Amino acid sequence: MWLSKSSVGRKVVMSVTGLFLILFVTFHVLMNAVAIISPSGYNAVCHFLGANWYALAGTLVLAAGFVIHIILSIIITLQNKKARGNDAYDVNKRPKNVEWASQNMLALGIIVVCFIVVHLIQFWYRMQWQELNGTEFGEINPANGVAFLDLAFSQWYTLVIYLIGFAALWFHMTHGFWSAFQSLGTNNNTWMPRLRCTATIWATIVCILFAVEGVVFTLRANCPECKAAQECVNANCGDAEPCTTVENCNAECK
Amino acid sequence: MDKNISFKLKVWRQAGPKEKGNFETYEMQDIPGDTSFLEMLDILNEQLVDKGEEPIVFDHDCREGICGMCSLYVNGHPHGPATGATTCQLYMRRFNDGDTITVEPWRSAAFPVIKDLMVDRNAFDKIQQAGGYISFNCGGAQDANAIPISKVDADEAMDAAACIGCGACVAACKNGSAMLFVSAKVSQFAVLPQGKIEAVKRVKAMVRKMDELGFGNCTNTGACAAECPKNISLNNIARLNREFICAKFKD
Ligand code: SF4
Ligand code: FES
């Protein structure tokens, strides 16, 4: 298969999976925004993305995208190390116009993967996985996304890990975005500056939104009033689907 | 008038392909600023010969920036710190009195060191032999304007054809990728009607040869284009990818 056998083909696979992951990340950041605007809406999204066939199919496709992108990146890096040879330059300077990110994509990717592992443990394992198993994590309904946000972000280190992950993601995306179009052959002198500019803007919007969301969740998780409200929601809903929202819970409690 | 400068030269010495190399330091005194880098090495070599030592081996030929024979990784840049110029066109006025100048060979698995600063760049010839040409029957040359070609295409092809095959792109690339060279050699024909006829066969053969010879996968860092003495554009790499992907989809 030319997609795996030729260097150009391998880069095509990296590009297609990379662009797919950019779309996913963009979807994810918008989904998180729902949790800020409307916690009940967010729980509805969590419910929708639970252990249904369509959500599971989506998860599998997504996981395949990640796995292919990661494994191929490791193979490509090893091949490139070999092509480079054993003797390193004594003095080697990065030329102007060469992005730092472009020469450190693997390291940035590894940071992002570490972050994703923490993230999966904090959310996916406690939500979709538990629902699949028919179990519950800490007696919280798997669809009660807001409760899991509070649980994860009540720890100070969560925000720190997330911010590091977002910073790495920003660098990774600024290069990955235009590079994907270059590898697919859909680039030229006119489009190069446009793509690079779009890459920076897109990555900046996504990562800033992620960071803002992280900060808001941390503030929420650590404010006693919000906590009381959340406990109130949990109490009112019991095992059933979350029926009450944080906003109207206090009213109902009273 | 340029001032004369004195500096330290740190040069990679390696007796042969299998030998272990190391840096030797030489003191250079009173070198005029209008000496080219290669002339400066000539001066050093004469001094070495006078002392009965082995002169430093380095590649060169035209010494006017058109043949692509000269190489050298000078102070962390292929062809030295100047942009858009080969080592033979690098002048000592670029350096300061008291500098230490580090001179290394191209370092890439596909370009093994032959001796000192000279590397084996036969891999490029092999890629060219795989398809970097247009086949035609000999005979009387046709009128140059018999086939109309737009100015834009003619310029694109000409810019790509400026590649002198020096290998600085491979040397600069952290992945040891030859994409800039191959893309220039594919592009110089791909945009012209005469080259289109064998375009599909050409791009497949040249990419296959490039991979076979152990050059790395391009990750679009752009170091090649930034260091290329002929300012070959990354545009050509996108075209190479496009030509290759289309060729594969045609199969
Ligand atoms: S593309 Fe530039 S750096 Fe590479 S071989 Fe041609 S002239 Fe040299
Ligand atoms: S010696 Fe010919 S290009 Fe430098």
Coordinates of C-alpha atoms and ligand atoms in Angstrom, one line a residue:
Chain A
M1 CA 0.0 0.0 0.0
W2 CA 1.5 3.3 -1.0
L3 CA 0.0 5.0 2.1
S4 CA 2.3 3.0 4.3
K5 CA 5.2 2.2 2.0
S6 CA 6.1 5.6 0.6
S7 CA 7.2 8.6 2.6
V8 CA 4.6 10.8 0.9
G9 CA 1.9 8.3 1.6
R10 CA 2.7 8.1 5.3
K11 CA 2.5 11.9 5.5
V12 CA -0.9 11.7 3.8
V13 CA -2.1 9.4 6.6
M14 CA -0.6 11.8 9.3
S15 CA -2.4 14.7 7.6
V16 CA -5.8 13.1 7.3
T17 CA -5.8 11.8 10.9
G18 CA -4.4 15.1 12.1
L19 CA -7.1 17.2 10.5
F20 CA -9.7 14.8 11.9
L21 CA -8.3 15.3 15.4
I22 CA -8.3 19.1 14.9
L23 CA -12.0 18.8 14.1
F24 CA -12.6 16.7 17.1
V25 CA -10.7 19.1 19.4
T26 CA -12.8 21.9 18.0
F27 CA -16.0 20.0 18.7
H28 CA -14.8 19.2 22.2
V29 CA -14.0 22.8 23.1
L30 CA -17.5 23.8 21.9
M31 CA -19.1 21.0 24.0
N32 CA -17.2 22.2 27.1
A33 CA -18.6 25.7 26.5
V34 CA -22.0 24.3 27.0
A35 CA -21.1 23.4 30.5
I36 CA -20.4 27.1 31.2
I37 CA -23.5 28.4 29.6
S38 CA -25.9 25.7 30.7
P39 CA -24.9 22.9 33.1
S40 CA -28.2 21.1 32.4
G41 CA -27.5 21.3 28.7
Y42 CA -24.1 19.9 29.3
N43 CA -25.5 16.9 31.2
A44 CA -27.9 16.3 28.3
V45 CA -24.8 16.2 26.0
C46 CA -23.1 13.8 28.4
H47 CA -26.2 11.6 28.4
F48 CA -26.3 11.7 24.6
L49 CA -22.7 10.7 24.4
G50 CA -23.1 7.8 26.9
A51 CA -23.1 4.1 26.0
N52 CA -25.3 4.4 22.9
W53 CA -24.3 2.7 19.7
Y54 CA -23.6 6.0 17.9
A55 CA -21.5 7.4 20.7
L56 CA -19.6 4.2 20.9
A57 CA -19.0 4.1 17.1
G58 CA -17.8 7.7 17.3
T59 CA -15.5 6.8 20.2
L60 CA -14.0 3.9 18.2
V61 CA -13.4 6.0 15.1
L62 CA -11.8 8.7 17.3
A63 CA -9.6 6.2 19.1
A64 CA -8.5 4.8 15.7
G65 CA -7.6 8.3 14.6
F66 CA -5.5 8.8 17.7
V67 CA -3.8 5.5 17.6
I68 CA -2.9 5.7 13.9
H69 CA -1.7 9.3 14.3
I70 CA 0.5 8.4 17.3
I71 CA 1.9 5.1 16.1
L72 CA 2.7 6.4 12.7
S73 CA 4.4 9.5 14.2
I74 CA 6.7 7.2 16.2
I75 CA 7.5 5.1 13.1
I76 CA 8.2 8.2 11.1
T77 CA 10.4 9.7 13.8
L78 CA 12.5 6.5 14.1
Q79 CA 12.9 6.4 10.3
N80 CA 14.0 10.0 10.3
K81 CA 16.4 9.5 13.1
K82 CA 18.0 6.8 11.1
A83 CA 18.1 8.9 7.9
R84 CA 19.8 11.6 9.8
G85 CA 22.7 9.4 10.8
N86 CA 24.6 9.0 14.0
D87 CA 26.8 12.0 13.9
A88 CA 25.1 15.1 15.2
Y89 CA 26.3 18.6 14.2
D90 CA 28.5 20.3 16.8
V91 CA 26.9 23.6 16.0
N92 CA 23.4 23.7 14.6
K93 CA 21.2 26.7 14.4
R94 CA 17.5 26.9 13.6
P95 CA 17.1 29.1 10.6
K96 CA 14.8 32.1 10.7
N97 CA 11.2 31.3 9.4
V98 CA 11.5 27.8 10.8
E99 CA 8.9 27.4 13.6
W100 CA 10.2 25.9 16.8
A101 CA 7.1 23.7 17.0
S102 CA 7.8 22.1 13.6
Q103 CA 11.0 20.7 14.9
N104 CA 9.6 19.4 18.2
M105 CA 6.3 17.9 17.1
L106 CA 7.0 14.5 18.8
A107 CA 7.9 16.1 22.1
L108 CA 4.8 18.3 22.0
G109 CA 2.7 15.3 21.0
I110 CA 4.0 13.3 23.9
I111 CA 3.0 16.1 26.3
V112 CA -0.5 16.1 24.8
V113 CA -0.8 12.4 25.1
C114 CA 0.2 12.5 28.8
F115 CA -2.4 15.1 29.3
I116 CA -5.0 13.0 27.4
V117 CA -4.2 10.0 29.7
V118 CA -5.0 12.0 32.8
H119 CA -8.0 13.4 31.1
L120 CA -9.4 10.0 30.1
I121 CA -8.9 8.7 33.7
Q122 CA -10.7 11.7 35.1
F123 CA -13.6 11.7 32.7
W124 CA -14.0 8.9 30.1
Y125 CA -13.2 6.1 32.6
R126 CA -15.7 7.6 35.1
M127 CA -18.4 8.2 32.6
Q128 CA -18.7 6.2 29.3
W129 CA -16.7 3.3 30.7
Q130 CA -18.7 3.0 33.9
E131 CA -22.0 3.2 31.9
L132 CA -20.8 0.4 29.6
N133 CA -20.0 -1.7 32.6
G134 CA -23.3 -0.9 34.2
T135 CA -21.4 0.5 37.2
E136 CA -21.0 4.0 38.7
F137 CA -18.0 5.8 39.8
G138 CA -18.4 7.2 43.4
E139 CA -22.1 6.7 43.1
I140 CA -22.5 9.5 40.6
N141 CA -24.7 9.0 37.6
P142 CA -22.4 8.6 34.6
A143 CA -24.4 11.2 32.7
N144 CA -24.0 13.8 35.4
G145 CA -21.0 15.5 33.6
V146 CA -21.2 18.6 35.8
A147 CA -20.5 16.5 38.9
F148 CA -17.4 15.0 37.3
L149 CA -16.2 18.4 36.4
D150 CA -16.4 19.4 40.0
L151 CA -14.8 16.3 41.1
A152 CA -11.8 16.7 38.8
F153 CA -11.3 20.4 39.0
S154 CA -11.6 20.5 42.8
Q155 CA -8.0 19.4 42.8
W156 CA -5.5 22.2 42.1
Y157 CA -3.2 20.1 40.0
T158 CA -5.9 19.3 37.5
L159 CA -5.8 22.9 36.2
V160 CA -2.0 22.9 36.0
I161 CA -1.9 19.7 34.0
Y162 CA -4.6 20.9 31.7
L163 CA -2.9 24.3 31.1
I164 CA 0.3 22.5 30.2
G165 CA -1.6 20.2 27.9
F166 CA -3.3 23.1 26.2
A167 CA 0.0 25.0 25.7
A168 CA 1.5 22.0 24.0
L169 CA -1.6 21.5 21.9
W170 CA -1.3 25.1 20.7
F171 CA 2.2 24.6 19.4
H172 CA 1.3 21.2 18.0
M173 CA -1.7 22.6 16.2
T174 CA -0.1 25.7 14.8
H175 CA 2.3 23.6 12.8
G176 CA 0.1 20.6 12.2
F177 CA -2.7 22.5 10.6
W178 CA -0.8 24.1 7.7
S179 CA 1.6 21.1 7.5
A180 CA -1.4 18.8 6.8
F181 CA -2.4 20.8 3.8
Q182 CA 1.2 20.9 2.6
S183 CA 1.5 17.1 2.8
L184 CA -1.8 16.7 1.0
G185 CA -0.4 18.8 -1.8
T186 CA -3.2 21.4 -1.4
N187 CA -0.8 24.3 -0.8
N188 CA 1.1 26.8 -2.9
N189 CA 2.7 30.2 -2.5
T190 CA -0.6 32.0 -2.4
W191 CA -2.1 29.7 0.2
M192 CA 0.9 29.2 2.4
P193 CA 0.6 32.5 4.3
R194 CA -3.2 32.1 4.5
L195 CA -3.0 28.6 5.9
R196 CA -0.3 29.6 8.4
C197 CA -2.4 32.5 9.6
T198 CA -5.6 30.3 9.8
A199 CA -3.6 27.8 11.8
T200 CA -2.5 30.3 14.3
I201 CA -5.9 31.8 14.7
W202 CA -7.7 28.5 14.9
A203 CA -5.2 27.0 17.5
T204 CA -5.3 30.2 19.5
I205 CA -9.1 30.3 19.7
V206 CA -9.4 26.7 20.6
C207 CA -6.6 26.7 23.2
I208 CA -7.7 30.0 24.9
L209 CA -11.3 28.7 25.1
F210 CA -10.1 25.4 26.6
A211 CA -8.0 27.4 29.2
V212 CA -10.8 29.7 30.1
E213 CA -13.1 26.7 30.5
G214 CA -10.6 25.1 32.8
V215 CA -10.3 28.2 34.9
V216 CA -14.1 28.5 35.2
F217 CA -14.5 24.9 36.2
T218 CA -11.8 25.2 38.8
L219 CA -13.4 28.3 40.3
R220 CA -16.8 26.6 40.3
A221 CA -15.5 23.4 41.8
N222 CA -13.8 25.4 44.6
C223 CA -16.7 27.7 45.5
P224 CA -18.7 26.4 48.4
E225 CA -22.0 27.8 47.2
C226 CA -21.6 26.0 43.9
K227 CA -20.7 22.8 45.7
A228 CA -23.8 23.0 47.8
A229 CA -25.8 23.6 44.7
Q230 CA -24.3 20.5 43.1
E231 CA -24.8 18.4 46.1
C232 CA -28.4 19.5 46.1
V233 CA -28.7 18.4 42.4
N234 CA -27.2 15.1 43.2
A235 CA -29.6 14.7 46.2
N236 CA -32.6 15.6 44.2
C237 CA -31.9 13.4 41.3
G238 CA -30.6 10.3 43.0
D239 CA -29.9 7.5 40.6
A240 CA -32.1 8.8 37.9
E241 CA -31.0 11.1 35.1
P242 CA -30.1 14.5 36.4
C243 CA -33.4 16.3 36.4
T244 CA -32.5 19.4 38.2
T245 CA -29.9 22.0 37.2
V246 CA -27.5 23.9 39.5
E247 CA -29.4 27.1 38.8
N248 CA -32.8 26.0 39.9
C249 CA -31.7 23.5 42.5
N250 CA -31.5 25.9 45.4
A251 CA -35.0 27.1 44.5
E252 CA -36.3 23.6 44.5
C253 CA -34.5 22.7 47.7
K254 CA -36.1 25.7 49.5
Chain B
M1 CA 38.5 48.1 1.9
D2 CA 37.7 45.2 4.1
K3 CA 39.7 44.8 7.2
N4 CA 41.9 41.8 7.8
I5 CA 40.7 39.4 10.5
S6 CA 42.2 36.7 12.6
F7 CA 40.2 33.8 13.9
K8 CA 40.1 30.2 15.1
L9 CA 39.0 27.6 12.7
K10 CA 37.5 24.4 14.1
V11 CA 37.5 21.8 11.3
W12 CA 36.1 18.3 11.2
R13 CA 38.9 15.9 10.2
Q14 CA 38.1 12.3 9.3
A15 CA 40.7 10.0 7.6
G16 CA 38.2 7.8 5.7
P17 CA 34.6 6.7 5.6
K18 CA 35.0 4.1 8.3
E19 CA 37.4 6.1 10.4
K20 CA 36.3 8.0 13.5
G21 CA 36.5 11.8 13.0
N22 CA 37.3 14.6 15.3
F23 CA 37.7 18.4 15.4
E24 CA 41.1 20.1 14.8
T25 CA 41.6 23.7 15.6
Y26 CA 43.7 26.0 13.4
E27 CA 44.7 29.7 14.1
M28 CA 44.2 31.9 11.0
Q29 CA 46.0 35.2 11.0
D30 CA 45.3 38.3 9.0
I31 CA 42.9 37.0 6.4
P32 CA 41.5 39.8 4.1
G33 CA 37.7 40.3 4.3
D34 CA 37.3 39.8 0.5
T35 CA 38.8 36.3 0.7
S36 CA 36.1 33.7 -0.1
F37 CA 35.6 30.9 2.4
L38 CA 37.1 28.4 0.0
E39 CA 40.1 30.6 -0.7
M40 CA 40.6 30.9 3.1
L41 CA 40.7 27.1 3.2
D42 CA 43.2 27.1 0.3
I43 CA 45.4 29.4 2.4
L44 CA 45.2 27.1 5.4
N45 CA 45.9 24.0 3.2
E46 CA 49.1 25.6 1.8
Q47 CA 50.2 26.3 5.3
L48 CA 49.5 22.6 6.2
V49 CA 51.4 21.3 3.2
D50 CA 54.3 23.6 4.1
K51 CA 54.3 22.1 7.5
G52 CA 54.2 18.6 6.0
E53 CA 50.7 17.9 7.3
E54 CA 47.7 16.4 5.4
P55 CA 45.6 19.2 3.7
I56 CA 41.9 19.4 4.4
V57 CA 39.8 17.7 1.8
F58 CA 36.7 19.6 0.7
D59 CA 34.5 19.6 -2.4
H60 CA 34.5 22.5 -4.9
D61 CA 34.5 23.2 -8.6
C62 CA 33.1 26.3 -10.3
R63 CA 33.6 28.6 -7.3
E64 CA 30.9 30.9 -8.8
G65 CA 27.8 29.4 -7.2
I66 CA 26.5 27.4 -10.2
C67 CA 27.8 23.9 -10.0
G68 CA 26.6 22.7 -6.6
M69 CA 29.9 21.0 -5.7
C70 CA 30.9 23.0 -2.6
S71 CA 29.3 22.1 0.6
L72 CA 30.4 22.7 4.3
Y73 CA 28.2 23.3 7.4
V74 CA 29.6 26.6 8.7
N75 CA 28.7 27.8 12.2
G76 CA 25.5 25.8 12.2
H77 CA 24.3 26.6 8.7
P78 CA 24.8 24.7 5.4
H79 CA 26.7 27.1 3.1
G80 CA 27.4 29.3 6.1
P81 CA 25.4 32.2 7.6
A82 CA 24.7 34.0 4.3
T83 CA 21.3 33.3 2.7
G84 CA 20.8 32.5 -1.0
A85 CA 24.5 31.9 -1.5
T86 CA 26.8 28.9 -1.7
T87 CA 29.9 28.4 0.4
C88 CA 32.1 29.5 -2.6
Q89 CA 30.3 32.8 -2.5
L90 CA 30.7 33.3 1.2
Y91 CA 33.2 36.0 2.1
M92 CA 35.3 36.3 5.2
R93 CA 33.9 39.8 5.8
R94 CA 30.9 38.1 7.3
F95 CA 33.0 37.0 10.2
N96 CA 34.6 39.1 13.0
D97 CA 38.0 39.3 14.4
G98 CA 38.5 36.7 17.2
D99 CA 35.6 34.5 16.1
T100 CA 35.7 30.7 16.3
I101 CA 34.3 29.3 13.0
T102 CA 33.1 25.7 13.1
V103 CA 33.3 23.8 9.8
E104 CA 31.6 20.4 9.5
P105 CA 30.6 18.1 6.6
W106 CA 27.0 17.5 5.6
R107 CA 25.8 15.0 8.1
S108 CA 23.1 12.6 6.8
A109 CA 23.0 8.8 6.6
A110 CA 22.5 9.0 2.8
F111 CA 25.6 11.3 2.4
P112 CA 28.4 9.3 4.0
V113 CA 31.7 11.2 4.6
I114 CA 34.4 10.2 2.2
K115 CA 37.2 12.2 3.8
D116 CA 37.3 15.3 6.1
L117 CA 34.6 17.6 4.7
M118 CA 33.9 15.7 1.5
V119 CA 30.7 13.6 1.4
D120 CA 29.3 11.2 -1.1
R121 CA 26.3 12.7 -2.8
N122 CA 25.9 10.0 -5.4
A123 CA 22.4 9.3 -4.0
F124 CA 21.2 12.5 -5.8
D125 CA 22.5 11.1 -9.1
K126 CA 20.7 7.9 -8.5
I127 CA 17.4 9.8 -7.9
Q128 CA 18.0 11.8 -11.1
Q129 CA 18.7 8.6 -13.1
A130 CA 15.4 7.1 -11.8
G131 CA 13.3 9.7 -13.7
G132 CA 14.7 13.3 -13.6
Y133 CA 14.8 13.7 -17.3
I134 CA 12.6 13.9 -20.5
S135 CA 13.0 11.2 -23.1
F136 CA 13.1 12.4 -26.7
N137 CA 14.3 11.2 -30.0
C138 CA 17.5 13.0 -31.2
G139 CA 17.3 15.0 -34.4
G140 CA 17.0 18.6 -35.5
A141 CA 16.0 20.8 -32.6
Q142 CA 12.5 22.1 -32.7
D143 CA 11.7 25.8 -32.7
A144 CA 11.7 27.0 -29.1
N145 CA 8.3 28.7 -29.5
A146 CA 6.5 25.9 -31.3
I147 CA 4.7 25.0 -28.1
P148 CA 3.2 28.1 -26.3
I149 CA 4.0 28.2 -22.6
S150 CA 2.6 30.8 -20.2
K151 CA 5.0 33.2 -18.5
V152 CA 3.9 32.0 -15.1
D153 CA 4.6 28.4 -15.9
A154 CA 7.9 29.2 -17.5
D155 CA 9.0 31.2 -14.5
E156 CA 7.9 28.4 -12.1
A157 CA 9.8 25.8 -14.0
M158 CA 12.9 28.1 -14.3
D159 CA 12.9 28.8 -10.6
A160 CA 12.8 25.1 -9.8
A161 CA 15.5 24.4 -12.4
A162 CA 17.8 26.7 -10.4
C163 CA 18.5 23.8 -8.0
I164 CA 22.1 23.0 -8.3
G165 CA 21.9 19.7 -6.4
C166 CA 24.2 20.7 -3.6
G167 CA 22.4 18.7 -0.9
A168 CA 22.2 21.6 1.6
C169 CA 18.5 20.8 2.0
V170 CA 19.3 17.3 3.2
A171 CA 22.1 18.6 5.4
A172 CA 19.8 21.2 7.0
C173 CA 16.9 18.8 7.5
K174 CA 16.5 17.2 11.0
N175 CA 14.9 14.3 9.2
G176 CA 17.5 13.9 6.5
S177 CA 14.8 14.4 3.9
A178 CA 15.6 15.1 0.2
M179 CA 12.1 16.4 -0.6
L180 CA 13.2 19.9 -1.6
F181 CA 15.7 18.6 -4.1
V182 CA 13.4 15.9 -5.5
S183 CA 10.5 18.4 -5.6
A184 CA 12.6 20.9 -7.6
K185 CA 13.6 18.2 -10.1
V186 CA 10.0 17.1 -10.5
S187 CA 8.6 20.6 -10.7
Q188 CA 11.0 21.8 -13.4
F189 CA 9.2 19.4 -15.8
A190 CA 5.8 19.0 -14.2
V191 CA 4.6 22.5 -15.1
L192 CA 5.8 22.3 -18.7
P193 CA 3.9 20.6 -21.5
Q194 CA 7.0 18.6 -22.6
G195 CA 7.4 17.3 -19.0
K196 CA 3.7 16.4 -18.4
I197 CA 3.9 13.4 -20.7
E198 CA 6.1 11.4 -18.4
A199 CA 5.0 13.2 -15.2
V200 CA 3.2 10.3 -13.6
K201 CA 6.0 7.8 -14.2
R202 CA 8.6 10.3 -13.2
V203 CA 7.2 11.3 -9.8
K204 CA 6.6 7.7 -8.8
A205 CA 10.1 6.5 -9.8
M206 CA 11.9 9.4 -8.2
V207 CA 10.0 9.2 -4.9
R208 CA 10.5 5.4 -4.8
K209 CA 14.2 5.9 -5.4
M210 CA 14.4 8.6 -2.7
D211 CA 12.7 6.4 -0.1
E212 CA 14.8 3.4 -1.1
L213 CA 18.1 5.3 -0.6
G214 CA 17.1 6.0 3.0
F215 CA 16.2 9.7 3.0
G216 CA 13.8 10.7 5.7
N217 CA 10.1 11.6 5.7
C218 CA 9.4 15.3 5.2
T219 CA 7.7 16.9 8.2
N220 CA 7.5 20.4 6.7
T221 CA 9.9 22.2 9.1
G222 CA 11.0 24.3 6.1
A223 CA 14.7 24.3 7.2
C224 CA 15.6 23.2 3.6
A225 CA 14.1 26.2 1.9
A226 CA 15.5 28.5 4.5
E227 CA 19.0 27.3 3.9
C228 CA 18.8 26.5 0.1
P229 CA 21.4 28.6 -1.7
K230 CA 19.1 28.9 -4.7
N231 CA 16.0 29.8 -2.7
I232 CA 14.0 26.8 -3.9
S233 CA 10.5 27.3 -2.6
L234 CA 8.5 24.9 -0.3
N235 CA 5.8 25.4 -3.0
N236 CA 7.6 22.7 -4.9
I237 CA 7.2 20.2 -2.1
A238 CA 3.5 20.7 -2.1
R239 CA 3.5 20.2 -5.9
L240 CA 5.5 17.0 -5.5
N241 CA 3.0 15.7 -2.9
R242 CA 0.2 16.6 -5.2
E243 CA 1.7 15.0 -8.3
F244 CA 2.5 11.8 -6.3
I245 CA -0.9 11.5 -4.7
C246 CA -2.7 12.1 -8.0
A247 CA -0.4 9.5 -9.7
K248 CA -1.2 7.0 -7.0
F249 CA -4.9 7.6 -7.3
K250 CA -4.7 7.1 -11.1
D251 CA -3.3 3.6 -10.5
Ligands
SF4_1 S1 17.0 22.3 -3.4 FE1 18.5 23.9 -2.9 S2 19.6 23.1 -1.1 FE2 18.6 21.4 -2.1 S3 20.0 20.5 -3.6 FE3 18.8 22.0 -4.7 S4 20.0 23.9 -4.5 FE4 20.9 22.6 -3.0
FES2 S1 32.0 25.5 -6.1 FE1 30.4 25.5 -7.6 S2 28.7 26.2 -6.5 FE2 30.3 26.5 -5.0

